[in-house]
């Protein structure tokens, strides 16, 4: 037993990916909490952006279910339109964005649209929202997904949000300006692109998880970077910041 | 609003419902379109939460133009899935966009551009699945530079929820507005659903807060909580329980029909819907004050 949950570890791992002063597309749930932790610890000058037309310094005080909820607008740095906020992406002014998805493949491409054939899908997923725009135009992408074999697949059925496409320099050749996925945080491990193919490699394993288990739950032949680490446990300061935000212990179990 | 929809919305029209994303969704109009049994609509919205799902389930929709369709609280929209996966209650054509590309398509429609060349959906299979979009090279660049051409969207009609309007449709909106501005200018007709009707002097006292000027508005309807269960900044909180209940109670087609009878078809109008919600709606009413500083427009 640890004094933190898996989800809390994921939040803190995500928070560590945010640098001070950066402008970040945040999203709901786990990423917004990670953003809050980063602001309270090592990145007090980070700025959070929300597709609907909101920019914030401090995260919302009260629980929000959508980016459009009142507490996310009260005391915002800017409430405006979608084009004004998402245009910052196209203008190359956003450092990083968080996205999740139903499926990710070994080149970091994400599917949130169709499982199976587009014409007769087995599952029609809700769709993209602004994720393709973030994946294409943010300087780098932080991905959070649950680590299951049917989610981490060899090749996604539909690329909603581009990672490294077919690998190598395919992303650059397609005209995408951002550097693409730089980290994938799961409930078992942390993956990062590695080597000339930009294939996702195992970079760190969370405490209490094993290499065999991570490989077993990955849908492609997962390789490792030369020195795989164990994910650093949350520090007392990081946990204190998280508890300050997550007053009701939503992420504790 | 019954008269406005009877007069201005026809079968086969393209209709914007939910331009602001997850707040200010005009659910009152969604309900009335179902009651009046409009058919073959092209529903256009970046993220419309369960509004589009309801219209699909009620058999009103032939096409969906959007970036995300589902239930923000529950995940999937059951009717959207049924229509896409098995053609129930009728097959629908889905035109996928990202949020920025649908936004810029409205922008092009609003300002008379035939298309916009975008880079933000490069690499996405949306470009392949949406026949409206086309890959091209930037003709003004010296080096090869791929762009995606996205044609203008010009909807027939947009329904927009605003915090307050005067009787001429001049409307104040505050908080994040998503694509409200672009959709309202791109649309041929505009119907404003105002949470409150105020005297023209109130709106004129702060023209910078006007997002929709009255001269483009075809009808103004006074409908408190027209956004329910979505939130409206400074007026109504989001009814998260209602979204969860909808998700639980619409899993099968017959379950949706029961839900739709209870909450839409068996009610004559939005006033009856508010009355049915009763105390549940009152609990969502925002009664606190966090007022902005006044802006001085004096000339001397």
Short mmCIF file of C-alpha atoms in Angstrom, two decimals:
data_model
loop_
_atom_site.label_atom_id
_atom_site.label_comp_id
_atom_site.label_asym_id
_atom_site.label_seq_id
_atom_site.Cartn_x
_atom_site.Cartn_y
_atom_site.Cartn_z
CA UNK A 1 0.00 0.00 0.00
CA UNK A 2 1.09 3.51 -0.81
CA UNK A 3 -0.22 6.80 0.45
CA UNK A 4 -1.43 7.58 -3.07
CA UNK A 5 -3.73 5.98 -5.63
CA UNK A 6 -2.82 5.00 -9.20
CA UNK A 7 -4.86 7.89 -10.51
CA UNK A 8 -3.06 10.27 -8.18
CA UNK A 9 0.26 8.97 -9.48
CA UNK A 10 -0.93 9.54 -13.07
CA UNK A 11 -2.02 13.08 -12.23
CA UNK A 12 1.33 13.89 -10.67
CA UNK A 13 3.22 12.29 -13.57
CA UNK A 14 1.16 14.46 -15.91
CA UNK A 15 1.82 17.57 -13.82
CA UNK A 16 5.57 16.99 -14.18
CA UNK A 17 5.19 17.30 -17.96
CA UNK A 18 4.10 20.95 -17.63
CA UNK A 19 6.87 23.53 -17.52
CA UNK A 20 6.63 26.91 -15.85
CA UNK A 21 5.26 29.69 -18.03
CA UNK A 22 3.80 27.36 -20.64
CA UNK A 23 0.41 27.75 -22.30
CA UNK A 24 -1.39 24.41 -22.05
CA UNK A 25 -4.59 23.04 -23.57
CA UNK A 26 -5.99 21.39 -20.48
CA UNK A 27 -9.21 19.44 -20.96
CA UNK A 28 -11.38 17.99 -18.22
CA UNK A 29 -10.94 15.54 -15.37
CA UNK A 30 -7.45 14.18 -14.84
CA UNK A 31 -5.55 16.78 -16.94
CA UNK A 32 -7.18 19.77 -15.29
CA UNK A 33 -6.17 18.38 -11.91
CA UNK A 34 -2.63 17.83 -13.20
CA UNK A 35 -2.57 21.43 -14.37
CA UNK A 36 -3.61 22.56 -10.90
CA UNK A 37 -0.86 20.52 -9.26
CA UNK A 38 1.74 21.94 -11.65
CA UNK A 39 0.60 25.50 -10.87
CA UNK A 40 0.90 24.88 -7.14
CA UNK A 41 4.32 23.25 -7.38
CA UNK A 42 6.87 23.89 -10.12
CA UNK A 43 4.85 25.83 -12.72
CA UNK A 44 3.16 28.78 -10.97
CA UNK A 45 3.05 30.79 -14.20
CA UNK A 46 1.46 28.19 -16.48
CA UNK A 47 -1.67 29.24 -18.38
CA UNK A 48 -4.56 26.86 -19.03
CA UNK A 49 -6.72 27.04 -22.16
CA UNK A 50 -10.11 25.51 -22.92
CA UNK A 51 -11.47 25.05 -26.44
CA UNK A 52 -14.85 26.64 -25.81
CA UNK A 53 -13.18 30.01 -25.32
CA UNK A 54 -11.67 30.16 -21.83
CA UNK A 55 -8.16 30.94 -20.61
CA UNK A 56 -7.34 30.67 -16.93
CA UNK A 57 -4.43 31.22 -14.59
CA UNK A 58 -5.53 29.44 -11.40
CA UNK A 59 -7.82 26.46 -12.10
CA UNK A 60 -11.49 26.71 -11.15
CA UNK A 61 -12.17 26.72 -7.41
CA UNK A 62 -15.20 24.45 -7.61
CA UNK A 63 -15.82 21.09 -9.26
CA UNK A 64 -16.57 21.36 -12.97
CA UNK A 65 -18.05 18.75 -15.29
CA UNK A 66 -17.49 20.65 -18.52
CA UNK A 67 -15.15 23.45 -19.54
CA UNK A 68 -18.22 25.65 -20.02
CA UNK A 69 -19.45 25.37 -16.42
CA UNK A 70 -19.71 28.56 -14.40
CA UNK A 71 -16.79 27.95 -12.01
CA UNK A 72 -14.45 27.68 -15.02
CA UNK A 73 -15.51 31.15 -16.17
CA UNK A 74 -15.56 32.99 -12.84
CA UNK A 75 -12.25 34.78 -12.48
CA UNK A 76 -10.95 33.56 -15.85
CA UNK A 77 -8.08 35.33 -17.57
CA UNK A 78 -10.21 35.53 -20.72
CA UNK A 79 -13.62 34.34 -21.80
CA UNK A 80 -14.06 34.60 -25.54
CA UNK A 81 -14.85 32.43 -28.57
CA UNK A 82 -13.50 29.11 -29.80
CA UNK A 83 -11.66 30.61 -32.78
CA UNK A 84 -9.83 33.11 -30.58
CA UNK A 85 -8.56 30.36 -28.26
CA UNK A 86 -7.97 27.56 -30.77
CA UNK A 87 -6.49 30.05 -33.21
CA UNK A 88 -3.60 30.37 -30.76
CA UNK A 89 -2.80 26.77 -31.66
CA UNK A 90 -2.75 27.46 -35.37
CA UNK A 91 -0.68 30.53 -34.65
CA UNK A 92 1.94 28.32 -33.01
CA UNK A 93 1.49 29.87 -29.56
CA UNK A 94 0.64 26.76 -27.53
CA UNK A 95 3.32 24.71 -25.84
CA UNK A 96 1.46 21.54 -25.01
CA UNK A 97 -1.95 19.91 -25.00
CA UNK A 98 -3.51 16.99 -23.18
CA UNK A 99 -5.64 14.47 -25.01
CA UNK A 100 -7.07 11.05 -24.31
CA UNK A 101 -8.80 8.51 -26.50
CA UNK A 102 -10.35 5.10 -26.95
CA UNK A 103 -7.38 3.70 -28.89
CA UNK A 104 -3.75 4.67 -29.43
CA UNK A 105 -1.29 2.90 -31.69
CA UNK A 106 2.47 2.39 -31.56
CA UNK A 107 3.07 5.66 -33.40
CA UNK A 108 0.88 7.64 -31.01
CA UNK A 109 -2.05 8.08 -33.38
CA UNK A 110 -5.33 8.37 -31.51
CA UNK A 111 -8.81 7.17 -32.41
CA UNK A 112 -11.93 8.69 -30.90
CA UNK A 113 -14.15 8.28 -33.97
CA UNK A 114 -14.83 4.79 -35.32
CA UNK A 115 -14.08 1.21 -34.21
CA UNK A 116 -14.27 -1.01 -37.27
CA UNK A 117 -15.18 0.09 -40.78
CA UNK A 118 -16.26 3.73 -41.16
CA UNK A 119 -19.16 2.79 -43.43
CA UNK A 120 -20.50 0.22 -40.96
CA UNK A 121 -18.76 0.87 -37.66
CA UNK A 122 -18.80 -1.66 -34.85
CA UNK A 123 -18.76 1.29 -32.45
CA UNK A 124 -19.36 4.91 -33.37
CA UNK A 125 -17.43 6.90 -30.81
CA UNK A 126 -18.45 10.49 -30.01
CA UNK A 127 -15.77 12.02 -32.23
CA UNK A 128 -12.90 14.43 -32.11
CA UNK A 129 -13.83 17.64 -30.39
CA UNK A 130 -10.72 19.76 -30.73
CA UNK A 131 -8.23 16.94 -30.25
CA UNK A 132 -7.00 16.80 -33.89
CA UNK A 133 -6.28 20.52 -33.80
CA UNK A 134 -4.35 20.17 -30.56
CA UNK A 135 -2.50 17.07 -31.82
CA UNK A 136 -1.52 18.84 -35.02
CA UNK A 137 -0.57 22.25 -33.75
CA UNK A 138 0.55 22.16 -30.11
CA UNK A 139 4.32 22.08 -29.74
CA UNK A 140 3.95 18.75 -27.96
CA UNK A 141 1.26 16.37 -26.90
CA UNK A 142 0.68 14.71 -23.52
CA UNK A 143 -1.55 11.64 -23.79
CA UNK A 144 -3.37 9.91 -20.97
CA UNK A 145 -5.02 6.53 -21.55
CA UNK A 146 -5.81 3.36 -19.62
CA UNK A 147 -3.32 0.60 -20.35
CA UNK A 148 -5.32 -2.24 -21.86
CA UNK A 149 -4.53 -4.42 -24.85
CA UNK A 150 -7.59 -3.31 -26.77
CA UNK A 151 -6.67 0.33 -26.23
CA UNK A 152 -2.94 0.22 -27.00
CA UNK A 153 -3.12 -1.32 -30.46
CA UNK A 154 -0.76 -1.99 -33.36
CA UNK A 155 -2.73 0.29 -35.67
CA UNK A 156 -5.82 2.36 -34.96
CA UNK A 157 -8.87 1.88 -37.17
CA UNK A 158 -9.18 5.62 -37.71
CA UNK A 159 -6.67 8.38 -37.02
CA UNK A 160 -8.75 11.07 -35.37
CA UNK A 161 -5.73 12.88 -33.92
CA UNK A 162 -2.36 12.39 -35.58
CA UNK A 163 0.70 11.21 -33.72
CA UNK A 164 3.64 10.14 -35.87
CA UNK A 165 1.30 8.67 -38.54
CA UNK A 166 3.30 5.86 -40.18
CA UNK A 167 6.38 6.66 -38.09
CA UNK A 168 9.75 8.17 -38.94
CA UNK A 169 9.37 11.60 -40.50
CA UNK A 170 5.80 10.94 -41.76
CA UNK A 171 4.45 13.57 -39.41
CA UNK A 172 6.75 16.26 -40.69
CA UNK A 173 6.09 15.27 -44.31
CA UNK A 174 2.36 15.61 -43.70
CA UNK A 175 2.95 19.25 -42.82
CA UNK A 176 2.27 18.99 -39.09
CA UNK A 177 4.13 21.65 -37.18
CA UNK A 178 4.10 20.36 -33.60
CA UNK A 179 6.53 17.72 -32.35
CA UNK A 180 3.73 15.25 -31.67
CA UNK A 181 3.22 12.94 -28.69
CA UNK A 182 6.12 13.23 -26.28
CA UNK A 183 4.66 11.16 -23.47
CA UNK A 184 1.88 8.63 -22.93
CA UNK A 185 0.87 8.24 -19.30
CA UNK A 186 -1.11 5.09 -18.51
CA UNK A 187 -2.25 3.43 -15.29
CA UNK A 188 0.72 1.04 -15.54
CA UNK A 189 3.59 2.91 -17.14
CA UNK A 190 4.96 5.85 -19.07
CA UNK A 191 5.77 5.51 -22.78
CA UNK A 192 7.79 7.90 -24.91
CA UNK A 193 8.71 8.00 -28.59
CA UNK A 194 12.21 6.69 -29.19
CA UNK A 195 14.50 6.03 -32.12
CA UNK A 196 14.30 7.10 -35.76
CA UNK A 197 10.85 5.55 -36.21
CA UNK A 198 9.37 7.55 -33.32
CA UNK A 199 7.72 4.39 -32.07
CA UNK A 200 6.37 4.51 -28.53
CA UNK A 201 8.75 2.76 -26.13
CA UNK A 202 8.44 1.88 -22.49
CA UNK A 203 10.21 4.61 -20.51
CA UNK A 204 9.08 4.03 -16.91
CA UNK A 205 7.03 1.51 -14.98
CA UNK A 206 4.80 2.61 -12.11
CA UNK A 207 5.63 1.18 -8.67
CA UNK A 208 4.09 -2.29 -8.12
CA UNK A 209 3.80 -2.99 -11.85
CA UNK A 210 6.07 -5.32 -13.80
CA UNK A 211 7.62 -5.34 -17.25
CA UNK A 212 5.80 -8.57 -18.12
CA UNK A 213 2.44 -7.13 -17.14
CA UNK A 214 3.01 -3.95 -19.17
CA UNK A 215 4.04 -5.95 -22.25
CA UNK A 216 1.11 -8.32 -21.78
CA UNK A 217 -1.32 -5.40 -21.80
CA UNK A 218 0.12 -3.69 -24.86
CA UNK A 219 -1.22 -4.57 -28.29
CA UNK A 220 2.09 -4.27 -30.10
CA UNK A 221 5.55 -5.67 -29.51
CA UNK A 222 6.51 -3.05 -26.95
CA UNK A 223 10.20 -2.25 -26.81
CA UNK A 224 11.97 -0.36 -24.04
CA UNK A 225 14.27 2.63 -24.02
CA UNK A 226 17.81 1.67 -22.90
CA UNK A 227 17.30 2.52 -19.25
CA UNK A 228 13.75 1.98 -18.12
CA UNK A 229 13.14 3.65 -14.78
CA UNK A 230 10.53 3.27 -12.13
CA UNK A 231 8.07 6.16 -12.12
CA UNK A 232 9.10 8.41 -9.25
CA UNK A 233 6.64 8.23 -6.40
CA UNK A 234 4.81 11.48 -5.61
CA UNK A 235 6.71 13.78 -3.30
CA UNK A 236 5.11 15.12 -0.16
CA UNK A 237 4.83 18.53 -1.83
CA UNK A 238 3.13 17.09 -4.92
CA UNK A 239 0.65 15.10 -2.85
CA UNK A 240 -0.10 18.10 -0.66
CA UNK A 241 -0.83 20.18 -3.77
CA UNK A 242 -3.09 17.46 -5.15
CA UNK A 243 -4.99 17.14 -1.88
CA UNK A 244 -5.42 20.90 -1.77
CA UNK A 245 -7.17 20.74 -5.16
CA UNK A 246 -8.96 17.43 -4.73
CA UNK A 247 -10.59 18.33 -1.45
CA UNK A 248 -13.21 15.61 -1.62
CA UNK A 249 -10.78 12.85 -2.50
CA UNK A 250 -12.32 12.16 -5.93
CA UNK A 251 -9.01 10.75 -7.22
CA UNK A 252 -8.02 8.92 -4.02
CA UNK A 253 -9.70 5.59 -4.68
CA UNK B 1 -41.33 29.71 -30.06
CA UNK B 2 -43.91 27.32 -31.48
CA UNK B 3 -44.82 29.95 -34.06
CA UNK B 4 -41.19 30.78 -34.82
CA UNK B 5 -40.32 27.15 -35.50
CA UNK B 6 -43.52 26.59 -37.48
CA UNK B 7 -42.70 29.62 -39.63
CA UNK B 8 -38.92 29.42 -40.01
CA UNK B 9 -37.83 25.78 -39.83
CA UNK B 10 -38.64 23.42 -42.69
CA UNK B 11 -37.98 19.75 -43.25
CA UNK B 12 -34.49 19.32 -44.67
CA UNK B 13 -33.11 22.54 -43.18
CA UNK B 14 -29.61 22.84 -41.72
CA UNK B 15 -29.99 23.94 -38.11
CA UNK B 16 -27.39 25.16 -35.62
CA UNK B 17 -28.18 23.93 -32.10
CA UNK B 18 -25.37 24.33 -29.59
CA UNK B 19 -22.93 26.83 -31.08
CA UNK B 20 -21.50 27.70 -27.66
CA UNK B 21 -20.36 24.09 -27.04
CA UNK B 22 -21.45 22.83 -23.61
CA UNK B 23 -23.20 25.90 -22.26
CA UNK B 24 -26.21 27.80 -23.64
CA UNK B 25 -27.46 24.83 -25.66
CA UNK B 26 -30.99 25.65 -26.93
CA UNK B 27 -32.70 22.51 -25.63
CA UNK B 28 -36.08 24.27 -25.67
CA UNK B 29 -35.78 24.48 -29.47
CA UNK B 30 -34.62 20.86 -29.68
CA UNK B 31 -37.80 19.82 -27.86
CA UNK B 32 -40.05 21.91 -30.07
CA UNK B 33 -38.47 20.53 -33.26
CA UNK B 34 -39.29 17.04 -31.96
CA UNK B 35 -42.85 18.04 -31.06
CA UNK B 36 -43.41 19.55 -34.49
CA UNK B 37 -41.92 16.42 -36.09
CA UNK B 38 -39.42 18.14 -38.33
CA UNK B 39 -37.69 15.60 -40.59
CA UNK B 40 -34.39 15.25 -42.50
CA UNK B 41 -32.67 18.03 -40.59
CA UNK B 42 -28.94 18.60 -40.90
CA UNK B 43 -27.95 19.29 -37.30
CA UNK B 44 -24.85 21.46 -37.07
CA UNK B 45 -22.92 21.98 -33.84
CA UNK B 46 -19.34 21.56 -32.64
CA UNK B 47 -20.39 19.85 -29.38
CA UNK B 48 -24.09 19.76 -28.66
CA UNK B 49 -24.13 17.37 -25.72
CA UNK B 50 -27.38 15.33 -25.78
CA UNK B 51 -29.35 17.72 -28.01
CA UNK B 52 -28.29 15.99 -31.24
CA UNK B 53 -28.80 12.57 -29.69
CA UNK B 54 -32.42 13.42 -28.82
CA UNK B 55 -33.19 14.67 -32.31
CA UNK B 56 -31.68 11.55 -33.88
CA UNK B 57 -33.71 9.29 -31.58
CA UNK B 58 -36.88 11.16 -32.47
CA UNK B 59 -36.27 10.58 -36.18
CA UNK B 60 -35.71 14.25 -37.04
CA UNK B 61 -32.18 13.97 -38.44
CA UNK B 62 -30.73 12.97 -41.81
CA UNK B 63 -27.27 14.54 -41.44
CA UNK B 64 -24.97 15.46 -38.59
CA UNK B 65 -22.27 18.07 -39.09
CA UNK B 66 -20.10 18.30 -36.01
CA UNK B 67 -17.01 17.50 -34.01
CA UNK B 68 -18.42 15.56 -31.08
CA UNK B 69 -21.81 13.93 -30.50
CA UNK B 70 -22.60 12.16 -27.27
CA UNK B 71 -23.35 12.81 -23.63
CA UNK B 72 -20.59 14.76 -21.90
CA UNK B 73 -21.56 13.23 -18.56
CA UNK B 74 -22.31 9.70 -19.77
CA UNK B 75 -19.92 9.33 -22.70
CA UNK B 76 -21.76 7.78 -25.61
CA UNK B 77 -25.06 8.99 -27.02
CA UNK B 78 -27.15 5.86 -27.47
CA UNK B 79 -29.28 7.18 -30.34
CA UNK B 80 -26.26 8.50 -32.23
CA UNK B 81 -24.61 5.10 -31.94
CA UNK B 82 -27.73 3.23 -33.04
CA UNK B 83 -28.16 5.45 -36.09
CA UNK B 84 -24.50 5.22 -37.09
CA UNK B 85 -24.08 1.52 -36.38
CA UNK B 86 -27.41 0.01 -37.43
CA UNK B 87 -29.42 2.75 -39.13
CA UNK B 88 -31.99 3.00 -36.31
CA UNK B 89 -34.40 4.77 -36.27
CA UNK B 90 -33.04 5.90 -39.64
CA UNK B 91 -29.60 6.01 -41.25
CA UNK B 92 -27.73 9.28 -40.85
CA UNK B 93 -24.92 10.86 -42.83
CA UNK B 94 -22.10 12.05 -40.56
CA UNK B 95 -19.81 14.86 -41.62
CA UNK B 96 -16.89 14.82 -39.18
CA UNK B 97 -15.04 18.00 -38.29
CA UNK B 98 -12.64 19.05 -35.59
CA UNK B 99 -13.68 21.96 -33.39
CA UNK B 100 -11.38 24.44 -35.12
CA UNK B 101 -12.27 23.28 -38.63
CA UNK B 102 -16.02 23.57 -38.04
CA UNK B 103 -15.35 26.95 -36.45
CA UNK B 104 -13.41 28.17 -39.44
CA UNK B 105 -16.09 26.75 -41.77
CA UNK B 106 -18.60 28.99 -39.95
CA UNK B 107 -16.10 31.84 -40.19
CA UNK B 108 -15.90 31.36 -43.96
CA UNK B 109 -19.69 31.20 -44.16
CA UNK B 110 -20.00 34.35 -42.08
CA UNK B 111 -17.55 36.47 -44.02
CA UNK B 112 -18.07 35.34 -47.61
CA UNK B 113 -14.99 33.16 -48.09
CA UNK B 114 -15.63 30.13 -50.32
CA UNK B 115 -13.30 28.01 -48.18
CA UNK B 116 -10.52 28.24 -45.62
CA UNK B 117 -7.12 26.57 -46.02
CA UNK B 118 -6.35 24.88 -42.69
CA UNK B 119 -3.35 23.10 -41.26
CA UNK B 120 -4.88 21.99 -37.99
CA UNK B 121 -6.55 18.85 -39.38
CA UNK B 122 -3.62 17.68 -41.47
CA UNK B 123 -2.89 14.03 -40.73
CA UNK B 124 -6.38 13.29 -39.45
CA UNK B 125 -8.55 10.71 -41.23
CA UNK B 126 -11.37 13.24 -40.87
CA UNK B 127 -10.01 14.71 -44.10
CA UNK B 128 -10.59 11.36 -45.82
CA UNK B 129 -13.97 10.60 -44.25
CA UNK B 130 -15.53 14.02 -44.85
CA UNK B 131 -16.12 14.42 -48.61
CA UNK B 132 -16.54 18.17 -48.19
CA UNK B 133 -12.83 18.58 -47.42
CA UNK B 134 -10.01 18.48 -49.91
CA UNK B 135 -6.21 18.32 -49.68
CA UNK B 136 -4.26 20.96 -51.59
CA UNK B 137 -0.90 22.72 -51.70
CA UNK B 138 -0.57 26.34 -50.65
CA UNK B 139 -0.30 28.03 -54.06
CA UNK B 140 1.46 31.07 -52.56
CA UNK B 141 4.30 29.14 -50.92
CA UNK B 142 7.69 28.53 -52.53
CA UNK B 143 8.14 25.19 -50.78
CA UNK B 144 5.47 22.47 -50.83
CA UNK B 145 3.03 23.20 -48.02
CA UNK B 146 -0.02 20.96 -47.66
CA UNK B 147 -3.28 22.49 -46.49
CA UNK B 148 -6.82 21.18 -46.10
CA UNK B 149 -9.51 23.15 -47.91
CA UNK B 150 -12.66 23.36 -45.81
CA UNK B 151 -15.69 24.90 -47.51
CA UNK B 152 -17.90 27.55 -45.96
CA UNK B 153 -20.81 26.41 -43.81
CA UNK B 154 -23.95 28.49 -44.31
CA UNK B 155 -26.71 27.05 -42.13
CA UNK B 156 -30.35 27.81 -42.84
CA UNK B 157 -31.06 28.74 -39.25
CA UNK B 158 -29.33 29.13 -35.88
CA UNK B 159 -30.94 28.91 -32.44
CA UNK B 160 -28.96 30.83 -29.83
CA UNK B 161 -29.50 31.07 -26.09
CA UNK B 162 -28.58 34.44 -24.58
CA UNK B 163 -28.68 35.76 -21.03
CA UNK B 164 -30.69 38.83 -21.98
CA UNK B 165 -32.13 40.48 -25.07
CA UNK B 166 -34.46 43.33 -25.87
CA UNK B 167 -37.65 42.82 -27.85
CA UNK B 168 -35.77 43.58 -31.09
CA UNK B 169 -33.29 40.77 -30.55
CA UNK B 170 -30.28 42.84 -29.53
CA UNK B 171 -28.57 40.37 -27.25
CA UNK B 172 -26.06 40.44 -24.42
CA UNK B 173 -23.98 37.32 -23.88
CA UNK B 174 -21.17 36.83 -21.41
CA UNK B 175 -18.84 33.98 -20.56
CA UNK B 176 -17.27 31.76 -23.22
CA UNK B 177 -19.23 31.82 -26.46
CA UNK B 178 -17.73 29.03 -28.57
CA UNK B 179 -18.87 29.66 -32.13
CA UNK B 180 -21.96 31.73 -31.31
CA UNK B 181 -20.66 34.80 -33.13
CA UNK B 182 -19.57 33.05 -36.32
CA UNK B 183 -22.61 30.75 -36.48
CA UNK B 184 -25.00 33.65 -36.02
CA UNK B 185 -23.45 35.62 -38.87
CA UNK B 186 -23.15 32.59 -41.14
CA UNK B 187 -26.76 31.52 -40.67
CA UNK B 188 -29.50 32.72 -43.00
CA UNK B 189 -31.94 33.12 -40.08
CA UNK B 190 -31.47 33.59 -36.34
CA UNK B 191 -33.84 32.77 -33.51
CA UNK B 192 -32.81 34.11 -30.12
CA UNK B 193 -33.95 32.32 -26.95
CA UNK B 194 -33.58 34.92 -24.22
CA UNK B 195 -33.40 33.99 -20.56
CA UNK B 196 -34.63 37.50 -19.81
CA UNK B 197 -36.20 40.25 -21.91
CA UNK B 198 -35.04 43.73 -20.93
CA UNK B 199 -35.69 47.25 -22.15
CA UNK B 200 -33.62 48.33 -25.19
CA UNK B 201 -31.80 50.88 -23.00
CA UNK B 202 -30.29 48.08 -20.93
CA UNK B 203 -28.69 46.45 -23.97
CA UNK B 204 -27.67 49.81 -25.46
CA UNK B 205 -25.92 50.75 -22.21
CA UNK B 206 -23.18 48.22 -22.97
CA UNK B 207 -22.80 47.64 -26.72
CA UNK B 208 -19.48 45.85 -26.23
CA UNK B 209 -21.38 42.99 -24.61
CA UNK B 210 -23.65 42.60 -27.65
CA UNK B 211 -22.72 39.44 -29.54
CA UNK B 212 -25.85 39.34 -31.69
CA UNK B 213 -27.23 42.67 -32.95
CA UNK B 214 -30.98 42.71 -33.43
CA UNK B 215 -30.89 43.64 -37.10
CA UNK B 216 -30.07 40.06 -38.10
CA UNK B 217 -32.54 38.38 -35.79
CA UNK B 218 -35.76 36.83 -37.15
CA UNK B 219 -37.46 36.02 -33.86
CA UNK B 220 -36.92 36.61 -30.15
CA UNK B 221 -38.46 34.15 -27.71
CA UNK B 222 -38.50 34.71 -23.96
CA UNK B 223 -37.76 31.27 -22.53
CA UNK B 224 -36.21 31.07 -19.06
CA UNK B 225 -33.86 28.09 -18.71
CA UNK B 226 -34.11 27.27 -22.43
CA UNK B 227 -30.63 25.81 -21.94
CA UNK B 228 -31.67 23.20 -19.33
CA UNK B 229 -29.93 20.81 -18.61
CA UNK B 230 -26.92 22.75 -19.96
CA UNK B 231 -25.64 25.72 -17.96
CA UNK B 232 -25.96 29.43 -18.70
CA UNK B 233 -23.35 31.66 -17.10
CA UNK B 234 -24.70 33.70 -14.21
CA UNK B 235 -28.19 32.18 -14.62
CA UNK B 236 -28.34 28.38 -14.42
CA UNK B 237 -26.00 25.68 -13.23
CA UNK B 238 -25.57 22.47 -15.21
CA UNK B 239 -28.03 19.69 -14.30
CA UNK B 240 -25.50 16.84 -14.13
CA UNK B 241 -28.06 14.41 -12.70
CA UNK B 242 -30.36 14.98 -15.65
CA UNK B 243 -27.57 14.12 -18.10
CA UNK B 244 -26.76 10.94 -16.16
CA UNK B 245 -30.44 9.97 -15.99
CA UNK B 246 -30.81 10.49 -19.74
CA UNK B 247 -27.85 8.18 -20.29
CA UNK B 248 -29.36 5.49 -18.08
CA UNK B 249 -32.90 5.83 -19.41
CA UNK B 250 -32.27 5.84 -23.18
CA UNK B 251 -30.21 2.68 -23.68
CA UNK B 252 -32.80 0.91 -25.84
CA UNK B 253 -35.02 2.50 -28.53
CA UNK B 254 -38.21 1.85 -26.56
CA UNK B 255 -36.59 3.33 -23.46
CA UNK B 256 -35.73 6.47 -25.40
CA UNK B 257 -39.29 6.67 -26.72
CA UNK B 258 -40.61 6.52 -23.16
CA UNK B 259 -38.13 9.19 -22.07
CA UNK B 260 -39.01 11.38 -25.04
CA UNK B 261 -42.75 11.02 -24.40
CA UNK B 262 -42.33 11.92 -20.77
CA UNK B 263 -40.00 14.89 -21.20
CA UNK B 264 -40.88 16.22 -24.65
CA UNK B 265 -43.83 14.84 -26.64
CA UNK B 266 -46.38 14.71 -23.84
CA UNK B 267 -45.61 18.27 -22.76
CA UNK B 268 -47.25 21.13 -24.67
CA UNK B 269 -44.39 23.61 -24.31
CA UNK B 270 -41.30 24.65 -22.37
CA UNK B 271 -43.37 26.19 -19.58
CA UNK B 272 -44.82 22.74 -18.93
CA UNK B 273 -41.29 21.29 -18.98
CA UNK B 274 -40.16 23.84 -16.37
CA UNK B 275 -43.19 23.07 -14.27
CA UNK B 276 -42.43 19.36 -14.47
CA UNK B 277 -38.86 19.99 -13.34
CA UNK B 278 -40.19 22.11 -10.48
CA UNK B 279 -37.84 22.23 -7.52
CA UNK B 280 -35.09 20.44 -9.46
CA UNK B 281 -34.87 23.47 -11.76
CA UNK B 282 -35.09 25.97 -8.91
CA UNK B 283 -32.08 24.37 -7.28
CA UNK B 284 -30.07 25.11 -10.40
CA UNK B 285 -30.96 28.78 -10.47
CA UNK B 286 -27.94 30.96 -9.71
CA UNK B 287 -28.88 33.47 -7.05
CA UNK B 288 -25.46 34.80 -6.07
CA UNK B 289 -23.80 37.87 -7.53
CA UNK B 290 -20.32 38.26 -8.98
CA UNK B 291 -20.83 41.48 -10.91
CA UNK B 292 -18.34 42.93 -13.36
CA UNK B 293 -17.14 46.51 -12.98
CA UNK B 294 -19.21 48.99 -15.01
CA UNK B 295 -17.66 50.36 -18.22
CA UNK B 296 -17.93 54.10 -18.82
CA UNK B 297 -19.13 55.12 -22.30
CA UNK B 298 -19.51 58.87 -21.49
CA UNK B 299 -18.49 61.32 -24.21
CA UNK B 300 -17.77 64.38 -22.13
#
